[in-house]
Coordinates of C-alpha atoms in Angstrom, one line a residue:
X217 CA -68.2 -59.7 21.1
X218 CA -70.6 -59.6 24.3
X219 CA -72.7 -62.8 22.7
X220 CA -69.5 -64.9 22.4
X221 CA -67.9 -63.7 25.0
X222 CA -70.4 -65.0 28.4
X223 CA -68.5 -63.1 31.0
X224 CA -68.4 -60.0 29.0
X225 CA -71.8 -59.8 28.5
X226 CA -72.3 -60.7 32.4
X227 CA -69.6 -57.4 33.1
X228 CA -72.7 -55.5 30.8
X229 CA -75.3 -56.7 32.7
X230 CA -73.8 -56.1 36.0
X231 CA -72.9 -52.1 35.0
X232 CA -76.4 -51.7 33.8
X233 CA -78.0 -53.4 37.2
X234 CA -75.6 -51.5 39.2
X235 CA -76.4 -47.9 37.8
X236 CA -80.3 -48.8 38.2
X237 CA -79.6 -49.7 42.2
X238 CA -77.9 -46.8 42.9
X239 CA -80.4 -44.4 41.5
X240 CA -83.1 -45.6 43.1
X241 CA -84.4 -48.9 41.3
X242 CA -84.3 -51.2 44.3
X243 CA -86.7 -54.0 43.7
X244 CA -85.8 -57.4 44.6
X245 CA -85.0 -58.3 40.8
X246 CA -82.5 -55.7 40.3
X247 CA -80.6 -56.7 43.6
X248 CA -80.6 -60.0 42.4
X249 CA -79.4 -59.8 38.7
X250 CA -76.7 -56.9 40.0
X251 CA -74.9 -59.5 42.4
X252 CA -75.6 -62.7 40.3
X253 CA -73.6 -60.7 37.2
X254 CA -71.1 -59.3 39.3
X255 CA -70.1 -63.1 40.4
X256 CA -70.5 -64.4 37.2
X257 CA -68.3 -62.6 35.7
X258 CA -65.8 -62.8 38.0
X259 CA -66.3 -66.7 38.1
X260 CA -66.0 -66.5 34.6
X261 CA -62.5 -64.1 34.2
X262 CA -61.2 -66.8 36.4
X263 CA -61.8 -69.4 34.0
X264 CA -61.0 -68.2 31.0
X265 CA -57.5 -66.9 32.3
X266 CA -56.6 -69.9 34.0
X267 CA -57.9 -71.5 30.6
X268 CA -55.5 -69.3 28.9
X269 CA -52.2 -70.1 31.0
X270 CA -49.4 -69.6 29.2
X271 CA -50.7 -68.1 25.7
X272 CA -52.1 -65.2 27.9
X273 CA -48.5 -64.7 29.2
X274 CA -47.1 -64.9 26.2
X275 CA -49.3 -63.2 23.8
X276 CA -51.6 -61.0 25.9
X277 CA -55.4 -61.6 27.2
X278 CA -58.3 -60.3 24.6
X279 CA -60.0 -57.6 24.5
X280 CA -62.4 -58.5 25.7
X281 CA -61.2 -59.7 28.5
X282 CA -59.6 -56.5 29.2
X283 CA -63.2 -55.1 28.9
X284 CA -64.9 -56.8 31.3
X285 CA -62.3 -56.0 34.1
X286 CA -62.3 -52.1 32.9
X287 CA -65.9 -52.4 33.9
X288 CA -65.5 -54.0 36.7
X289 CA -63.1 -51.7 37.4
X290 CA -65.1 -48.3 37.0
X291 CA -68.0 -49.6 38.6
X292 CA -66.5 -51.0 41.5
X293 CA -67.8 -54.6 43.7
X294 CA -71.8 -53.8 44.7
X295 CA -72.5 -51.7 47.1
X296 CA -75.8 -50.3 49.2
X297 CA -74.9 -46.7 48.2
X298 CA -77.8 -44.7 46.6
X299 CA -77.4 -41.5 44.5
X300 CA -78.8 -37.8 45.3
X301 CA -79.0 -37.0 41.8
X302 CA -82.3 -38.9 40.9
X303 CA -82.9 -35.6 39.0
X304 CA -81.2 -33.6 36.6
X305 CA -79.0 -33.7 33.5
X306 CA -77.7 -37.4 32.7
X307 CA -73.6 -36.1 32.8
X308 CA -74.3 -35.2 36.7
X309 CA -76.4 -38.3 37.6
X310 CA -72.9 -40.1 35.6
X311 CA -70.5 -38.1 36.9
X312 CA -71.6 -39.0 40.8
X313 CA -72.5 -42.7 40.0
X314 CA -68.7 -43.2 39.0
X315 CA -67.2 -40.4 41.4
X316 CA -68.8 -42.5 44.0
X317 CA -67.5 -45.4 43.5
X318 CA -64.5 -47.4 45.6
X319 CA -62.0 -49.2 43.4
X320 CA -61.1 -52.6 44.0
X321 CA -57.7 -53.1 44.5
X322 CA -57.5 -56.3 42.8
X323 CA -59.3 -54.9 39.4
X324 CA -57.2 -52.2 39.5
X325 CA -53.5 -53.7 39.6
X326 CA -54.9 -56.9 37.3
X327 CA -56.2 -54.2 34.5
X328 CA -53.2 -52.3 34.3
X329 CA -50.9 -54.9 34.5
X330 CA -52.5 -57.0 31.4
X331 CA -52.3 -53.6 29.3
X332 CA -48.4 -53.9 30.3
X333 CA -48.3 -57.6 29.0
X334 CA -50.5 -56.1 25.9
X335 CA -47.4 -53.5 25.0
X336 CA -49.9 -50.5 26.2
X337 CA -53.0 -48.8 25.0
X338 CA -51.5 -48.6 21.3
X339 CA -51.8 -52.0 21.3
X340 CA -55.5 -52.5 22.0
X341 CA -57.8 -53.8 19.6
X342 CA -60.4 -51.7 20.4
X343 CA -60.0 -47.7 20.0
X344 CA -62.9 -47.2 22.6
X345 CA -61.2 -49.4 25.2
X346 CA -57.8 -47.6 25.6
X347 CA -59.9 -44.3 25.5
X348 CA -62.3 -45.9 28.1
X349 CA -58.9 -46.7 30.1
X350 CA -57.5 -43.0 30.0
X351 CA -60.3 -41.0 29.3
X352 CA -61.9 -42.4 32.1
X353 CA -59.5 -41.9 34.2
X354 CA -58.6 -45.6 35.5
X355 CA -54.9 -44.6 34.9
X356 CA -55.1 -40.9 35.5
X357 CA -57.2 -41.4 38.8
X358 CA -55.5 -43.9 41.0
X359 CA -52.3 -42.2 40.3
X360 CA -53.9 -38.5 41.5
X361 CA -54.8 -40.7 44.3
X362 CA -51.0 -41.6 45.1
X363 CA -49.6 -38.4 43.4
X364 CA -47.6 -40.6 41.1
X365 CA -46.8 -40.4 37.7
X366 CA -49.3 -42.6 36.0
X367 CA -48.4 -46.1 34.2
X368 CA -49.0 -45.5 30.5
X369 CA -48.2 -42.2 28.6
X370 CA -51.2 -40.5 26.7
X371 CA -52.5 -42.5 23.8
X372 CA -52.7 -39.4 21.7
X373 CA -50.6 -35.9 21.1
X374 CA -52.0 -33.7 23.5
X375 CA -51.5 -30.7 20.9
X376 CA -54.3 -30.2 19.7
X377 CA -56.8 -30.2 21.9
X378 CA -54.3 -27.3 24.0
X379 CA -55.1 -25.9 20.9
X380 CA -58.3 -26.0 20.2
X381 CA -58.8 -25.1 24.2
X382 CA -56.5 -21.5 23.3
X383 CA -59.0 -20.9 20.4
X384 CA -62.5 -21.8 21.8
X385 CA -61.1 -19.8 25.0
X386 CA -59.9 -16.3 22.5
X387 CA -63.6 -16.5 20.6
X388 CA -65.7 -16.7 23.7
X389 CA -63.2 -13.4 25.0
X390 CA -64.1 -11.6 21.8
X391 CA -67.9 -12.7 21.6
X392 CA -68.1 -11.6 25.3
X393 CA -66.6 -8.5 24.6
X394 CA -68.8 -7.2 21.6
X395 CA -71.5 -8.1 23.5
X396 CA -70.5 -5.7 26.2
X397 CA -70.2 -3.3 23.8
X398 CA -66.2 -3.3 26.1
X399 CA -62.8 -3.3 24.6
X400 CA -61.4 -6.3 25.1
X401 CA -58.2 -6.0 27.8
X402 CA -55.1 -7.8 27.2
X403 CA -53.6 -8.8 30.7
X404 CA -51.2 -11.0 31.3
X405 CA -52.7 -14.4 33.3
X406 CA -50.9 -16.0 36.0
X407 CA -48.5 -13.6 37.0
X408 CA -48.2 -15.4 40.3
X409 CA -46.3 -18.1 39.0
X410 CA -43.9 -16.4 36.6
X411 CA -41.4 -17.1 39.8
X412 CA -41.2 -20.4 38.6
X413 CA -39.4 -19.4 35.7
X414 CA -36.9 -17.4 37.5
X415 CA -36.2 -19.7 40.1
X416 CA -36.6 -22.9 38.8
X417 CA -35.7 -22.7 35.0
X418 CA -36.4 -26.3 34.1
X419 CA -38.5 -27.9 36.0
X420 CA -41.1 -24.2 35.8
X421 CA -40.5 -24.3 31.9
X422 CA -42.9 -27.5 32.3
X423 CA -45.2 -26.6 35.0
X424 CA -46.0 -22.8 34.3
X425 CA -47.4 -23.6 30.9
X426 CA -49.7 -26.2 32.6
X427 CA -50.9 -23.7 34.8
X428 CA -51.4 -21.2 32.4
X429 CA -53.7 -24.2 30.2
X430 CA -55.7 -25.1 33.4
X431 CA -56.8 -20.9 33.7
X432 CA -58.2 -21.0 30.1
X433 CA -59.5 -24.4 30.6
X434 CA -61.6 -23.4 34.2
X435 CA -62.3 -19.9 32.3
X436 CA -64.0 -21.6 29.6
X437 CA -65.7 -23.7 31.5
X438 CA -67.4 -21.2 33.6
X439 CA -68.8 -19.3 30.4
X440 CA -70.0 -22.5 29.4
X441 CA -72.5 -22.4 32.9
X442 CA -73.3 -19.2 31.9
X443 CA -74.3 -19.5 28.3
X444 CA -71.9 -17.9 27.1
X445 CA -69.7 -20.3 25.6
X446 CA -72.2 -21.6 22.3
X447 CA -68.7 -22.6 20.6
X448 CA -67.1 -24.6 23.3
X449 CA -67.4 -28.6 23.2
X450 CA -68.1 -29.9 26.5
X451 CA -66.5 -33.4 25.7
X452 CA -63.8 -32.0 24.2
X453 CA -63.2 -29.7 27.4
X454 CA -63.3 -32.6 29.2
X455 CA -60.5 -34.8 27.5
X456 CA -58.7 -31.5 27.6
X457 CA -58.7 -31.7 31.4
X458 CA -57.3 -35.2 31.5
X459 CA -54.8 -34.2 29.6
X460 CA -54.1 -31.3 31.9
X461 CA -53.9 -33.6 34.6
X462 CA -52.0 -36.6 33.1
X463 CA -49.2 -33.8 32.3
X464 CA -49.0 -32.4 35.7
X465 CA -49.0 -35.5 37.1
X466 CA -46.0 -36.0 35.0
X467 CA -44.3 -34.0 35.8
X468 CA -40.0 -34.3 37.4
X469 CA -41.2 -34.2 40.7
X470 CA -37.5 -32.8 41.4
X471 CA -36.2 -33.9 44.8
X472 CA -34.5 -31.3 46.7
X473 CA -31.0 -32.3 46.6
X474 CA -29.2 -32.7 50.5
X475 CA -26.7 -29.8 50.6
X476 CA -23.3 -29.9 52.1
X477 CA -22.9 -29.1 55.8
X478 CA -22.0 -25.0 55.6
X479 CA -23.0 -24.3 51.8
X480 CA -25.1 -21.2 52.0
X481 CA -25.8 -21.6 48.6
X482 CA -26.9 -25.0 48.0
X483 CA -29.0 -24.9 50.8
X484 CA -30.6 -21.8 49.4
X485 CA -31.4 -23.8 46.2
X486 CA -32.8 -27.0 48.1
X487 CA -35.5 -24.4 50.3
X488 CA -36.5 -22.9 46.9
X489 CA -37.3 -26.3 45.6
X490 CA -39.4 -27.0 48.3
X491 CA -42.1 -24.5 46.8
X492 CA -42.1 -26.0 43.3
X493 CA -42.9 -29.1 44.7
X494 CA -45.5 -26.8 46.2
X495 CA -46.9 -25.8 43.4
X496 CA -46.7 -29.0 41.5
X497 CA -48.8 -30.5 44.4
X498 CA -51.3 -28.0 44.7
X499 CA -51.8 -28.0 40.8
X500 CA -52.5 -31.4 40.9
X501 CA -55.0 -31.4 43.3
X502 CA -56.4 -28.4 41.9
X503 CA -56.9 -29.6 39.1
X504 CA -59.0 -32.6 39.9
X505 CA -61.6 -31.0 42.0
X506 CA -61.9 -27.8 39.8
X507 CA -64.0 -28.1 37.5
X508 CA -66.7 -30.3 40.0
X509 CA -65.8 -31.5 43.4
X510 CA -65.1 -35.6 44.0
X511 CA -68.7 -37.1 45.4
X512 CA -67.2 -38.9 47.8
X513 CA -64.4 -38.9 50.3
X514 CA -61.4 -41.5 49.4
X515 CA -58.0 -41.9 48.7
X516 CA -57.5 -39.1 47.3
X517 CA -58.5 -37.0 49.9
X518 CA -56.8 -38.8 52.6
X519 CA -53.2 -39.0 50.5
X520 CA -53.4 -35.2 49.1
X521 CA -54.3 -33.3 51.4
X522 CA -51.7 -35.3 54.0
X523 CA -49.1 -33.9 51.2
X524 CA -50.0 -31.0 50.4
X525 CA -50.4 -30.2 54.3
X526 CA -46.4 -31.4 54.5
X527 CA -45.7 -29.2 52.1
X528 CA -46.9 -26.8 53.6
X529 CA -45.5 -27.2 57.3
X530 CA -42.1 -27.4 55.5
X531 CA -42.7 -23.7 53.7
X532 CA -43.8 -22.6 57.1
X533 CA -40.6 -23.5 59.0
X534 CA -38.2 -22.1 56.7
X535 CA -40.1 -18.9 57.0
X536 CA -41.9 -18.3 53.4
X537 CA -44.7 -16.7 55.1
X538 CA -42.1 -13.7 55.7
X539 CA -41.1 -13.8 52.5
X540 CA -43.0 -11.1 51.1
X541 CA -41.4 -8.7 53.9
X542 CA -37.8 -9.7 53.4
X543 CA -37.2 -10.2 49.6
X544 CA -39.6 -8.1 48.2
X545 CA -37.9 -8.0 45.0
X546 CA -37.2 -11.6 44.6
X547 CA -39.1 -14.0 42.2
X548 CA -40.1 -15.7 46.0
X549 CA -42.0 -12.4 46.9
X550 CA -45.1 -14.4 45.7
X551 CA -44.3 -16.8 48.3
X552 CA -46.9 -16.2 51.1
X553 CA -50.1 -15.6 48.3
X554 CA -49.0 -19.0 46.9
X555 CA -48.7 -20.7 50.6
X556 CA -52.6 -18.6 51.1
X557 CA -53.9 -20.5 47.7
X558 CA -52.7 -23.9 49.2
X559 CA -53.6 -23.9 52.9
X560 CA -57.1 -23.0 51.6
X561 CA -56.9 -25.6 48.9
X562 CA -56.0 -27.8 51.6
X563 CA -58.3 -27.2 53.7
X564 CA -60.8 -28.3 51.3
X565 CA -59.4 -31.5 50.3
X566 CA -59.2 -32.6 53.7
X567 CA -62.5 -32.4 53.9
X568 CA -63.9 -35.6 55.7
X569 CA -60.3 -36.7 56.3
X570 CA -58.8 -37.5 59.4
X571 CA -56.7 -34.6 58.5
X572 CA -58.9 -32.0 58.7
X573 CA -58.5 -31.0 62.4
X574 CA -54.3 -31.4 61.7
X575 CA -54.8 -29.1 58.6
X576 CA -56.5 -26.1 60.7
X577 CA -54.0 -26.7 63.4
X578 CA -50.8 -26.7 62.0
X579 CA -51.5 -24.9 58.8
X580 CA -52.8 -21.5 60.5
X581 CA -52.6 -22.2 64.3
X582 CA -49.1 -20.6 64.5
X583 CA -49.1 -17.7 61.9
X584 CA -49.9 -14.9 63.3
X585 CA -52.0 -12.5 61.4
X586 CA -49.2 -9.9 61.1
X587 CA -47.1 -12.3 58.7
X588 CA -50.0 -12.8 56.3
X589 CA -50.5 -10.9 53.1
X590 CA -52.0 -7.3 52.9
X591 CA -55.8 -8.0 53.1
X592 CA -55.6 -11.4 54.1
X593 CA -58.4 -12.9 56.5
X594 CA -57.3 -13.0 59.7
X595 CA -59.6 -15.9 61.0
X596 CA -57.2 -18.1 59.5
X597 CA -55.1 -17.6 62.8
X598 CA -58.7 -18.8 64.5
X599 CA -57.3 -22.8 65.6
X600 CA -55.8 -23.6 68.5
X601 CA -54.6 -26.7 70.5
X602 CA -57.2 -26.7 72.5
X603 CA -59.2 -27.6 69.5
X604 CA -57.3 -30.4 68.9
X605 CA -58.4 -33.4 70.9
X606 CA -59.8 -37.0 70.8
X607 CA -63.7 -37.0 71.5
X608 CA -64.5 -36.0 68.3
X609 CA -64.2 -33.4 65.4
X610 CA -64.2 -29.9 66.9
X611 CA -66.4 -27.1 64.9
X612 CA -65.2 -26.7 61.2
X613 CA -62.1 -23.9 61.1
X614 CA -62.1 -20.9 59.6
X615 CA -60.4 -22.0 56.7
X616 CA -63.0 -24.9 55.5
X617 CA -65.6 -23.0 56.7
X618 CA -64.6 -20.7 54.1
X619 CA -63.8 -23.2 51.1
X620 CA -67.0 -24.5 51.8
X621 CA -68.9 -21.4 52.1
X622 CA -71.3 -22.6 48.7
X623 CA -71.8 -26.1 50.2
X624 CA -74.0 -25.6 53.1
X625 CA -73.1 -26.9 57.1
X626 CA -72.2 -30.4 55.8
X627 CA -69.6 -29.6 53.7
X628 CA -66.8 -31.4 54.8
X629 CA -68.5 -34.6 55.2
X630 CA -69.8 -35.2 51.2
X631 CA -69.8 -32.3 48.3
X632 CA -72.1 -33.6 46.3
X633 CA -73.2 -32.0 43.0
X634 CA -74.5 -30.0 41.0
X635 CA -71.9 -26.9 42.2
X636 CA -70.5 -24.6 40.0
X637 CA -66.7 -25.1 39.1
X638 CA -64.4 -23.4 41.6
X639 CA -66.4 -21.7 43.4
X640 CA -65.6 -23.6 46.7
X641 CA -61.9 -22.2 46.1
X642 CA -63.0 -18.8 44.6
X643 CA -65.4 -18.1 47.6
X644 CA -62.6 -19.5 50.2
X645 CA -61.9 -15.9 51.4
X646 CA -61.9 -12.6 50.4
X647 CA -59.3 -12.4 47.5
X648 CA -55.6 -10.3 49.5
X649 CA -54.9 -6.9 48.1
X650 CA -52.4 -7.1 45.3
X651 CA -52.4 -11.2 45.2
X652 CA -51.8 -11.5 41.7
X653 CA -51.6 -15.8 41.9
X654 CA -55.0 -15.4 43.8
X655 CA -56.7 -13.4 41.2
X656 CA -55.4 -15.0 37.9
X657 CA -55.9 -19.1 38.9
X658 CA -59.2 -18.2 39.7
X659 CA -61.5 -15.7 38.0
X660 CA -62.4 -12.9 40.9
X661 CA -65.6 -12.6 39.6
X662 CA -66.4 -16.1 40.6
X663 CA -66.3 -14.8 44.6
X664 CA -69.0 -14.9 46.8

């Protein structure tokens, strides 16, 4: 298809030229045949759709044409940008050549809105393409980076590889546990979030199962690093996590309905909302940093952790922090370990953001250390307005100072890997007495 197909095969050359520069191969030659390709193959998308005219409209654009903006679309327009990783296994060198790279607006919106004309990734030629499409994240990605639901549904039943996850997670347990010589210990995992269930009955029917899936899926995965987990396949884990991600993304993000003036009730209903959007956020975010944190600071970043930070401030005035001392024996009581999870998760996100400083103000700045759960770090209360001003960045808070505690001083600027998965959010701070959502969505023993 490439040999027929000029500006395909100039989209090959240019992904091949560009991985080369960025890890290190920067002779004049490679410069030269990166950006020559690059233009090429734009000059020749140009003329082969304006060729097209109307039959493209009517009919859909080739695959191949499809191809060659999917790659341009991945590896971004050329850039000076070199890699760290000029070492090491070939998935890390991948995974920070294409987490590094900014998307191109105009790639972006052209690619998915020719698989629209197409009739979606069922309708492409090419099995590899769609996958290279979703699997890749194109779709998945730049709607994390919105926290929209993403434009095509998934090109295959998510079943089984949920199910394959539940096994591969149940035969490393029982390997692990004969090894031990131990007793394997039934508990049941993310008791923080059964609330939802209580609370929200449709809307946590959908998002506590999710949560429950991303648990096994980071459990696994840290085995995996240790050596434990023979059984496990890696690529399989991964499409499993897109999955994971394309369904919580997905997900009814359920808009608090406006109560009428006086109704106790209803307006009872719209605050309790508030903290399922909570948790849908966070879980979101979560879930695209946990298993290796984002290379580079972008979009995402900026977008989520200004939500999530929202979300937050809006918990905070209707007094969920207190929750725990007021309604002890309501389904909310997990309210103020949940709000904990989040403000740290936060606080990470916004690493390099212009929200950083805004995230240790208003997020912990106010609370004072009497309202936070039993065993809870009190140098979360640490930020004040003073800290706040406009010459500059002030010292990291507490709070990312903690999230980052595995990434070394210059953290929040860029997390490059290698890191192991989670730690950055197992590590944040010591784990509160009796947090039961702090200890089940992340393995204790991953602390540090």
């Amino acid at each position: 298809m490439a040999v027929e197909t000029p500006y395909l095969l100039q989209a090959i050359i240019y992904t091949a030229a560009s991985y080369r520069y960025f890890f290190g191969c920067r002779d004049h030659v490679t410069n030269f045949t990166r950006l020559t390709a690059y233009h090429e193959t734009l000059r020749g998308l140009r003329e082969i759709v304006h060729r097209a005219g109307s039959a493209s409209a009517n009919n859909g654009c080739s695959d191949a044409i499809l191809l060659a903006i999917a790659l341009l679309t991945i590896h971004g327009p050329p850039s000076d940008m070199q890699g760290r990783t000029l070492l090491g296994e070939q998935q890390l060198k991948d995974y920070e050549y294409y987490g590094s790279k900014v998307w191109a607006p105009s790639h972006l919106q052209a690619l998915l809105s020719l698989v629209k004309q197409r009739g979606g990734l069922q309708r492409i030629g090419i099995q590899s393409l769609s996958g290279i499409i979703f699997t890749e994240s194109i779709d998945t990605t730049n709607a994390a980076s919105v926290l929209e639901k993403p434009t095509f549904a998934l090109p295959f039943p998510p079943a089984h590889f949920l199910k394959v996850l539940r096994q591969q997670r149940q035969t490393v347990k029982q390997t692990s546990s004969r090894q031990e010589q131990q007793p394997e210990q039934p508990r049941r995992v993310c008791r923080g979030f059964r609330f939802l269930l209580k609370s929200f009955p449709k809307c946590g029917r959908a998002l506590l199962p999710i949560v429950e899936d991303v648990h096994e899926l980071v459990d696994t995965y840290v085995t995996l690093l240790h050596g434990q987990g023979c059984g496990v396949d890696f690529g399989q884990l991964v499409a499993t996590w897109r999955i994971l991600q394309h369904q919580a993304l997905s997900l009814d993000p359920a808009p608090a309905p406006v109560p009428a003036r006086g109704d106790s009730k209803a307006e009872a209903e719209a605050e309790d909302l508030l903290l399922y959007q909570l948790c849908r956020v966070a879980v979101v975010i979560y879930l695209t940093e946990c298993l290796e944190p984002l290379p580079t600071i972008g979009a995402f970043h900026e977008n989520c952790s200004r939500r999530l930070m929202l979300l937050i401030d809006e918990c905070d005035k209707l007094g969920y922090w207190q929750r725990h001392h007021h309604r002890q024996k309501s389904p909310l009581g997990a309210a103020p370990e949940l709000l904990l999870w989040a403000t740290v998760l936060g606080g990470f996100t916004a690493r390099g953001t212009t929200w950083l400083r805004q995230c240790a103000y208003k997020n912990t700045a106010n609370r004072p250390s009497a309202t936070a759960p039993a065993g809870a770090p009190t140098t979360l209360c640490t930020a004040s307005p003073a800290d706040v001003d406009d010459d500059g960045p002030p010292p990291p808070p507490a709070v990312v100072e903690a999230a980052a505690v595995t990434l070394g001083d210059d953290a929040p600027e860029v997390a490059a890997p290698p890191l192991p998965p989670v730690v950055v959010v197992a590590g944040a701070a010591p784990a509160p007495q009796n947090c039961e959502l702090w200890d089940e969505i992340v393995p204790r023993r991953l602390s540090v």
